[in-house]
Amino acid sequence: MKANATVLNASKNLKQEGELEEGVIIRGNVAIGKNTIIRSGTYIVGPVVIGENCDIGPNVVILPSTTIGDNVSIRSFTEIQNSIIMNDCRISSHGQISNSIIGSNNTLGPGFTAEEKENLEININCKVHKAPKLGTILGDDNRIGGRVLVKAGVMIAVNCQVESGNTIYRDLSRDSVVL
């Protein structure tokens, strides 16, 4: 995420090729890909890159150092900041994602929240790493229900399913199901 923020901050003259509905507010350097629609009431503060064929809003807030891939939909009243959202994700309304990486082909239900904390120690491949500020990391192909809270520093592997109303306190391994 640090590299993402550095690259975005260094990018100049980003193109806005998508469609902006009336009432969209954009501040700073923001790139919007072809065939992307940004709906009314959405507020974006760059640097931000949004890919092609996305549907964002209405009333979404996207804050600096965020990269959004292609074919992503983000529904109303969701806030995203300093995060990477990979291709083919569907993020329902009322979500909050900060300092997180969301892999490809994830579906996040309404009210999804990625908690964030500072100075975390996370275990990756049996090695402890320090993270100055981290939300969550989701692998690819996960289905997360509504009103799910993922605690700071927790990682969800690939092809997991989390039913609505759960709080995820620990890492989930591949193919996990939380009822």
Tab-separated table of C-alpha atoms in Angstrom:
chain	number	residue	atom	x	y	z
A	1	MET	CA	0.000	0.000	0.000
A	2	LYS	CA	2.923	2.309	0.659
A	3	ALA	CA	4.166	1.724	-2.901
A	4	ASN	CA	0.653	2.352	-4.239
A	5	ALA	CA	0.485	5.705	-2.429
A	6	THR	CA	3.958	6.674	-3.675
A	7	VAL	CA	3.114	5.892	-7.304
A	8	LEU	CA	-0.225	7.683	-7.125
A	9	ASN	CA	1.363	10.770	-5.586
A	10	ALA	CA	3.958	10.863	-8.386
A	11	SER	CA	1.341	10.502	-11.162
A	12	LYS	CA	0.442	13.684	-12.985
A	13	ASN	CA	-2.182	14.566	-15.597
A	14	LEU	CA	-4.365	11.516	-15.076
A	15	LYS	CA	-7.191	11.146	-17.621
A	16	GLN	CA	-10.885	11.177	-16.854
A	17	GLU	CA	-12.449	9.131	-19.628
A	18	GLY	CA	-15.569	7.925	-17.796
A	19	GLU	CA	-18.937	9.606	-17.316
A	20	LEU	CA	-19.549	11.910	-14.364
A	21	GLU	CA	-23.147	12.568	-13.384
A	22	GLU	CA	-24.163	16.015	-12.214
A	23	GLY	CA	-23.253	16.569	-8.560
A	24	VAL	CA	-19.983	14.604	-8.541
A	25	ILE	CA	-17.151	16.433	-6.760
A	26	ILE	CA	-13.542	15.659	-7.661
A	27	ARG	CA	-10.547	17.247	-5.925
A	28	GLY	CA	-6.948	16.583	-6.875
A	29	ASN	CA	-5.478	14.169	-9.385
A	30	VAL	CA	-8.043	11.490	-10.322
A	31	ALA	CA	-8.021	9.037	-13.244
A	32	ILE	CA	-11.279	7.470	-14.396
A	33	GLY	CA	-11.231	4.696	-16.992
A	34	LYS	CA	-13.391	4.227	-20.081
A	35	ASN	CA	-17.021	3.161	-19.652
A	36	THR	CA	-16.938	3.979	-15.928
A	37	ILE	CA	-19.810	5.935	-14.450
A	38	ILE	CA	-19.460	8.025	-11.306
A	39	ARG	CA	-22.917	8.745	-9.935
A	40	SER	CA	-24.306	11.917	-8.359
A	41	GLY	CA	-23.207	12.896	-4.867
A	42	THR	CA	-19.918	10.999	-5.062
A	43	TYR	CA	-16.910	12.809	-3.582
A	44	ILE	CA	-13.388	11.839	-4.682
A	45	VAL	CA	-10.123	13.296	-3.378
A	46	GLY	CA	-7.005	12.316	-5.316
A	47	PRO	CA	-4.668	10.883	-5.954
A	48	VAL	CA	-7.071	8.133	-7.027
A	49	VAL	CA	-7.155	5.768	-10.004
A	50	ILE	CA	-10.436	4.104	-11.019
A	51	GLY	CA	-10.356	1.483	-13.778
A	52	GLU	CA	-12.623	0.768	-16.741
A	53	ASN	CA	-16.242	-0.429	-16.692
A	54	CYS	CA	-16.859	0.568	-13.068
A	55	ASP	CA	-20.112	1.775	-11.492
A	56	ILE	CA	-19.488	4.011	-8.467
A	57	GLY	CA	-22.178	5.589	-6.312
A	58	PRO	CA	-24.331	7.458	-5.786
A	59	ASN	CA	-23.022	9.136	-2.635
A	60	VAL	CA	-19.709	7.307	-2.296
A	61	VAL	CA	-16.579	8.844	-0.751
A	62	ILE	CA	-13.181	7.849	-2.151
A	63	LEU	CA	-10.215	9.394	-0.376
A	64	PRO	CA	-6.512	9.689	-1.316
A	65	SER	CA	-4.149	6.867	-2.250
A	66	THR	CA	-6.891	4.551	-3.489
A	67	THR	CA	-6.665	2.365	-6.575
A	68	ILE	CA	-9.774	0.667	-7.944
A	69	GLY	CA	-9.463	-1.963	-10.691
A	70	ASP	CA	-11.693	-2.717	-13.671
A	71	ASN	CA	-15.300	-3.953	-13.499
A	72	VAL	CA	-15.844	-2.818	-9.908
A	73	SER	CA	-19.165	-1.663	-8.498
A	74	ILE	CA	-19.360	0.352	-5.284
A	75	ARG	CA	-22.800	1.179	-3.928
A	76	SER	CA	-24.023	4.207	-2.020
A	77	PHE	CA	-22.769	5.505	1.320
A	78	THR	CA	-19.513	3.560	1.149
A	79	GLU	CA	-16.179	5.159	2.085
A	80	ILE	CA	-12.839	3.922	0.805
A	81	GLN	CA	-9.426	5.391	1.590
A	82	ASN	CA	-5.789	4.409	1.104
A	83	SER	CA	-6.793	1.009	-0.267
A	84	ILE	CA	-6.404	-1.217	-3.298
A	85	ILE	CA	-9.545	-2.781	-4.747
A	86	MET	CA	-8.682	-5.343	-7.435
A	87	ASN	CA	-10.760	-6.199	-10.547
A	88	ASP	CA	-14.295	-7.600	-10.583
A	89	CYS	CA	-15.341	-6.655	-7.025
A	90	ARG	CA	-18.840	-5.823	-5.867
A	91	ILE	CA	-19.033	-3.652	-2.764
A	92	SER	CA	-22.514	-3.060	-1.361
A	93	SER	CA	-23.771	0.059	0.402
A	94	HIS	CA	-22.712	1.500	3.757
A	95	GLY	CA	-19.235	-0.052	3.722
A	96	GLN	CA	-16.039	1.289	5.214
A	97	ILE	CA	-12.684	0.186	3.825
A	98	SER	CA	-9.456	1.838	4.914
A	99	ASN	CA	-5.801	0.845	4.575
A	100	SER	CA	-6.840	-2.475	3.056
A	101	ILE	CA	-6.261	-4.678	0.024
A	102	ILE	CA	-9.312	-6.364	-1.486
A	103	GLY	CA	-8.404	-9.094	-4.005
A	104	SER	CA	-10.176	-9.868	-7.289
A	105	ASN	CA	-13.738	-11.130	-7.621
A	106	ASN	CA	-14.872	-10.386	-4.067
A	107	THR	CA	-18.469	-9.658	-3.101
A	108	LEU	CA	-18.874	-7.590	0.080
A	109	GLY	CA	-22.348	-7.238	1.562
A	110	PRO	CA	-23.926	-4.060	2.920
A	111	GLY	CA	-22.296	-2.628	6.020
A	112	PHE	CA	-18.936	-4.361	5.494
A	113	THR	CA	-16.319	-2.744	7.745
A	114	ALA	CA	-12.568	-3.242	7.779
A	115	GLU	CA	-11.319	-2.047	11.157
A	116	GLU	CA	-7.913	-0.354	11.107
A	117	LYS	CA	-5.184	0.095	13.691
A	118	GLU	CA	-1.677	1.470	13.855
A	119	ASN	CA	1.580	-0.354	14.642
A	120	LEU	CA	0.292	-3.879	14.077
A	121	GLU	CA	2.376	-7.017	13.927
A	122	ILE	CA	1.098	-9.522	11.377
A	123	ASN	CA	2.254	-13.050	10.646
A	124	ILE	CA	2.838	-13.854	6.967
A	125	ASN	CA	4.349	-17.238	6.147
A	126	CYS	CA	5.549	-17.713	9.735
A	127	LYS	CA	7.374	-14.381	9.699
A	128	VAL	CA	6.258	-11.388	11.748
A	129	HIS	CA	5.965	-8.093	9.858
A	130	LYS	CA	5.263	-4.652	11.284
A	131	ALA	CA	2.516	-2.609	9.654
A	132	PRO	CA	2.409	1.102	10.504
A	133	LYS	CA	-1.334	1.211	9.695
A	134	LEU	CA	-3.456	-1.644	8.403
A	135	GLY	CA	-7.057	-2.601	7.849
A	136	THR	CA	-7.475	-6.033	6.276
A	137	ILE	CA	-6.246	-8.119	3.361
A	138	LEU	CA	-8.762	-10.224	1.427
A	139	GLY	CA	-7.631	-12.762	-1.135
A	140	ASP	CA	-9.626	-13.529	-4.290
A	141	ASP	CA	-13.085	-15.042	-4.781
A	142	ASN	CA	-14.572	-14.401	-1.321
A	143	ARG	CA	-18.254	-13.897	-0.504
A	144	ILE	CA	-18.800	-11.724	2.565
A	145	GLY	CA	-22.339	-11.140	3.880
A	146	GLY	CA	-23.859	-7.980	5.297
A	147	ARG	CA	-22.869	-6.302	8.568
A	148	VAL	CA	-19.516	-8.080	8.750
A	149	LEU	CA	-16.642	-6.522	10.707
A	150	VAL	CA	-13.106	-7.696	9.973
A	151	LYS	CA	-10.746	-6.774	12.802
A	152	ALA	CA	-7.546	-4.870	12.010
A	153	GLY	CA	-4.720	-6.979	10.635
A	154	VAL	CA	-6.899	-10.016	9.936
A	155	MET	CA	-6.378	-11.721	6.588
A	156	ILE	CA	-8.997	-13.702	4.697
A	157	ALA	CA	-7.481	-16.149	2.183
A	158	VAL	CA	-9.234	-17.215	-1.044
A	159	ASN	CA	-12.639	-18.707	-1.756
A	160	CYS	CA	-14.027	-18.037	1.737
A	161	GLN	CA	-17.635	-17.465	2.682
A	162	VAL	CA	-18.674	-15.350	5.664
A	163	GLU	CA	-22.362	-15.156	6.520
A	164	SER	CA	-24.001	-11.898	7.621
A	165	GLY	CA	-23.584	-10.438	11.098
A	166	ASN	CA	-20.182	-11.946	11.926
A	167	THR	CA	-17.045	-10.382	13.354
A	168	ILE	CA	-13.837	-11.946	12.051
A	169	TYR	CA	-11.187	-11.925	14.808
A	170	ARG	CA	-8.577	-14.247	13.264
A	171	ASP	CA	-7.151	-15.105	9.859
A	172	LEU	CA	-9.279	-17.366	7.670
A	173	SER	CA	-7.551	-20.041	5.609
A	174	ARG	CA	-8.500	-21.054	2.061
A	175	ASP	CA	-12.094	-22.295	1.582
A	176	SER	CA	-13.186	-21.301	5.114
A	177	VAL	CA	-16.888	-20.946	5.880
A	178	VAL	CA	-18.116	-18.793	8.787
A	179	LEU	CA	-21.792	-19.255	9.577
